[in-house]
Amino acid sequence: MLANGRQQSRVRFGVSMTVGGAVTMPTPDEWASIRVIAYDGGDPLPLDDDDVNDGWSSQRRHRGYRFGEPGALSAPASPGVDAMPTPSAFTNIDLYVSAGEDQANMRLTIAFSFDSRDGWRYRTNGYATSPMGEDIYYAQNDLDRHQVQAAPAPQYQPGQITLNGQRQPLPIDDMVVTLSLPVPIRRIDCDPPGMIHWRNQMGDAPCFTGFASAGDTAYQWMTPLPPSSTPLPRPNGTVRLATIVVCARNDVPIADNPNMPRGPIALAVLDDYGTTSRFMVRLDDTDRGKLVVY
């Protein structure tokens, strides 16, 4: 598992219950009470299905990021699914654990807790808490220990980004530039959403940019956009790859608006393993429409 706050390790907990000697099914409340805890001390990990957490946390849903580390065999990304199974006499429930950047190179020994209908809280580190709040140790409940380990998340360098530009036919003269890394890119974000520059910062003929992530159906643009009689480009359906689009215009005069974003822009790239790499992007002053990543 990578220490990026998003990627997860899947952990499995099996439940078998008897009441009065008869096998029975856990109630929905009992299922909902199952938590991942620290083996030492028994404290529950924060239950957090949000996208990012700074420390160790657990989730009931798979967020859809790939398992494993880049370069190794890993399960592909998949949609997040509910972890809560249909209760039965013996059922496995899959929970998940994630780690923030501060947990890189650290290991955590985990166990599980379960609140029974009889008012007891049972933990697989051997301890149980009575309805009166008394902690009692039962050696037979001290089950196999499980460890999760957080590896440092790789940070990609500017030279590892491949830019593949495809110019749109005249008279539009737009360049659609797709971005790729050694691993699949899930999402990009540009701050601000775009920038503009003029050739050598003099005369007319500026270029300005927008962006889109895979799966988007529209480009995001800076505000305000320069006035132009040439229409803005639109994706042809759904965007397949992370894209920065560069629009060259001959009919846009130099803007005297001091708030017009001149660049560079901050580019955040989220990969399919849940890791964010950060770069800066500017427009080349001497080559109209060329993007420079650094």
C-alpha atoms as one frame of an Amber mdcrd trajectory, in Angstrom:
protein
   0.000   0.000   0.000   1.250   3.471  -0.887   1.262   6.190   1.767  -0.739
   8.697  -0.252  -3.996   8.822   1.733  -6.027   7.277  -1.116  -4.766   3.820
  -2.039  -6.061   1.029   0.171  -5.209  -2.411   1.463  -8.102  -4.846   1.600
  -8.519  -6.632   4.949 -11.052  -9.408   5.554 -12.993 -10.244   8.704 -15.041
 -13.436   9.063 -17.974 -13.661  11.456 -19.687 -16.789  12.763 -22.251 -16.441
  15.572 -24.143 -18.760  17.858 -26.850 -17.735  20.316 -27.967 -20.314  22.848
 -26.009 -22.956  20.966 -27.778 -22.247  17.694 -26.059 -20.737  14.676 -27.557
 -17.357  13.899 -27.020 -14.463  11.531 -25.538 -11.139  12.660 -28.024  -8.307
  12.756 -27.543  -5.262  10.512 -26.454  -3.277  13.591 -23.856  -5.905  14.421
 -22.510  -5.800  10.877 -22.364  -2.017  10.980 -20.359  -2.131  14.236 -17.383
  -4.004  12.744 -14.310  -1.782  12.851 -10.617  -2.051  12.077  -8.592  -1.362
  15.237  -4.948  -1.115  16.205  -3.891  -4.462  17.664  -1.924  -2.723  20.406
  -4.309  -0.709  22.524  -7.444  -1.600  20.591  -8.152   1.948  19.389 -10.341
   2.031  16.280  -8.911   3.551  13.122 -10.887   6.605  11.986 -13.651   5.421
   9.682 -13.309   7.737   6.715 -14.683   7.084   3.237 -13.538  10.490   1.990
 -10.804  10.691  -0.619  -7.821  11.666   1.545  -6.769  11.117   5.145  -3.528
  12.264   6.771  -3.025   9.238   9.049  -4.056   5.615   9.283  -7.759   5.236
   8.528 -10.251   2.586   7.492 -13.067   2.504   4.978 -16.062   0.357   4.118
 -15.776   1.077   0.396 -13.133   0.458  -2.204 -12.292   3.812  -3.768 -11.344
   2.231  -7.075  -7.589   2.883  -7.084  -5.255   0.128  -8.218  -3.770  -2.188
  -5.630  -0.015  -2.710  -5.374   2.819  -0.466  -6.479   3.611   0.966  -9.927
   5.833  -1.393 -11.892   4.561  -4.484 -10.096   1.628  -6.671 -10.998  -1.473
  -5.026  -9.586  -5.205  -5.315  -9.771  -6.743  -2.736 -12.101  -8.836   0.113
 -10.833 -12.508  -0.666 -10.335 -15.552   1.260  -9.162 -16.042   1.642  -5.416
 -18.480  -0.886  -4.003 -20.278  -1.307  -0.719 -18.321  -3.548   1.631 -21.371
  -4.601   3.655 -22.414  -8.124   2.580 -25.768  -9.754   3.132 -25.660 -11.178
   6.686 -25.442 -14.965   6.899 -24.362 -17.625   9.402 -20.723 -17.260   8.337
 -19.760 -14.329   6.206 -16.577 -12.527   5.268 -16.654  -8.749   5.226 -14.014
  -6.782   3.324 -12.834  -3.562   4.914 -10.010  -1.286   3.786  -7.073   0.549
   5.329  -5.219   3.572   3.972  -2.216   5.571   5.167  -1.185   9.209   4.833
   2.218  10.503   3.774   3.491  10.604   7.369   3.071   6.814   7.607   5.550
   6.081   4.791   7.841   3.140   5.675   5.684   2.320   8.714   3.764  -0.827
   9.619   0.564  -1.156  11.585  -0.656  -4.337  13.242  -4.416  -4.436  13.053
  -7.296  -6.367  14.575 -11.085  -6.046  14.485 -13.821  -5.159  16.927 -17.447
  -6.278  16.922 -20.372  -5.076  19.034 -22.622  -7.981  19.920 -26.340  -7.860
  20.658 -25.554  -8.988  24.216 -23.905  -5.614  24.897 -20.314  -6.875  24.736
 -17.652  -5.516  22.446 -15.344  -8.279  21.244 -11.909  -7.620  19.761  -9.631
 -10.027  17.932  -6.658  -8.919  20.028  -8.136 -11.015  22.834  -9.922  -8.307
  24.787 -13.637  -7.861  25.316 -15.498  -5.052  27.028 -18.525  -5.935  29.128
 -21.745  -3.898  29.157 -20.437  -2.418  32.430 -17.244  -1.195  30.729 -14.895
  -3.835  32.187 -12.087  -5.072  29.907 -11.413  -8.815  30.082  -8.762 -10.786
  28.194  -9.658 -14.098  26.538  -6.671 -15.921  25.057  -8.898 -17.873  22.635
  -9.962 -14.568  21.068  -6.368 -13.458  20.475  -6.378 -14.364  16.813  -3.796
 -14.123  14.056  -2.254 -10.691  13.795  -2.342  -8.855  10.504   0.084  -6.174
   9.401  -0.349  -3.470   6.803   2.693  -1.626   5.504   2.800   1.788   3.857
   5.399   2.377   1.162   6.492   5.870   0.075   4.449   7.114  -2.860   6.583
   7.748  -5.981   6.812  11.307  -7.233   7.121  11.634 -10.986   9.461  14.178
 -12.522   8.742  16.580 -15.403  10.844  14.509 -17.795   8.522  11.549 -17.241
   5.485  13.359 -18.639   4.871  12.743 -22.325   3.034  15.484 -24.232   1.375
  14.471 -27.482  -0.044  17.413 -29.413  -2.541  17.204 -32.247  -3.313  20.405
 -34.123  -6.885  21.033 -35.148  -7.449  22.021 -38.792  -7.423  25.655 -39.850
  -8.893  28.200 -39.391  -9.386  27.150 -35.778  -5.668  26.446 -35.155  -6.083
  24.815 -31.731  -3.660  22.289 -30.299  -5.037  19.416 -28.212  -2.189  18.140
 -26.025  -2.664  14.853 -24.170  -0.594  14.029 -21.097   0.700  10.624 -20.068
   2.923   9.177 -17.340   4.440   5.703 -16.898   1.189   4.893 -15.033  -2.390
   5.755 -16.039  -3.567   9.253 -15.144  -6.920   9.446 -13.416  -7.361  13.208
 -13.112  -5.540  16.479 -13.610  -6.181  19.901 -12.147  -4.797  23.244 -13.303
  -4.592  26.247 -11.002  -5.629  28.610 -12.444  -7.638  26.668 -15.043  -5.769
  28.377 -17.859  -3.259  31.042 -18.884  -2.597  33.398 -21.778   0.494  34.905
 -23.386   1.332  36.970 -26.433   4.153  36.213 -28.820   7.181  37.768 -27.116
   4.597  39.572 -24.974   4.188  42.083 -27.855   1.713  42.524 -30.671  -1.270
  40.277 -31.108  -1.591  36.523 -31.812  -1.912  35.211 -28.275  -2.344  31.640
 -27.062  -4.509  30.640 -24.123  -5.218  27.275 -22.515  -7.895  25.118 -20.920
  -7.880  21.565 -19.614  -9.926  18.409 -19.071  -9.511  15.073 -17.318 -10.339
  11.660 -18.706 -14.085  11.201 -18.578 -14.924  14.907 -18.835 -17.235  16.173
 -21.550 -16.108  19.828 -21.540 -12.912  21.846 -21.148 -12.368  24.122 -18.164
 -11.239  27.644 -18.979  -9.682  30.572 -17.195 -11.752  33.574 -16.169 -12.119
  35.973 -17.849 -11.733  34.511 -21.296 -10.356  36.855 -23.981 -12.949  37.959
 -26.538 -12.622  36.241 -29.899 -14.829  35.626 -32.904 -13.398  32.101 -33.176
 -15.447  29.573 -31.192 -13.864  27.645 -28.351 -13.045  24.013 -29.063 -15.156
  21.281 -27.540 -14.230  17.659 -26.876 -15.503  15.210 -29.428 -17.602  13.269
 -26.948 -15.946  12.108 -23.732 -12.298  13.007 -23.134 -10.194   9.822 -23.208
  -6.894  11.155 -21.848  -5.859  14.038 -19.613  -5.672  17.052 -21.906  -4.449
  20.629 -22.022  -5.842  22.477 -25.027  -3.943  25.447 -26.484  -5.943  27.990
 -28.475  -4.054  30.285 -30.832  -6.008  33.400 -31.853  -5.151  36.190 -34.291
  -8.099  38.418 -33.424  -7.430  38.984 -29.713  -5.799  42.296 -28.790  -3.460
  42.580 -25.855  -5.542  42.709 -22.713  -4.852  45.411 -20.181  -6.664  43.427
 -17.501  -4.086  42.958 -14.701  -5.998  39.893 -13.473  -5.601  38.014 -16.731
  -3.606  34.870 -15.787  -0.308  35.103 -17.637   1.012  31.805 -16.344   2.588
  29.596 -15.351  -0.101  27.287 -14.007   0.244  24.678 -11.270  -0.537  21.206
 -12.591  -1.600  18.415 -10.195  -1.680  14.923 -11.711  -3.530  12.163  -9.844
  -2.572   8.683 -11.033  -4.480   5.420 -10.899  -2.674   4.420  -7.681  -3.959
   7.495  -5.840  -0.696   9.460  -5.874  -0.570  13.150  -6.790   2.484  14.545
  -8.579   2.842  18.313  -8.949   4.398  20.316 -11.750   4.399  23.770 -13.285
   3.390  24.458 -16.885   4.089  27.541 -19.009   3.818  28.528 -22.642   7.086
  28.818 -24.553   7.792  32.469 -25.381   9.485  31.671 -28.685   7.361  28.795
 -30.019   3.702  29.635 -30.310   1.495  27.025 -28.696   4.303  24.932 -27.151
   3.853  23.821 -23.551   6.820  23.532 -21.201   6.507  21.337 -18.077   8.982
  21.835 -15.256
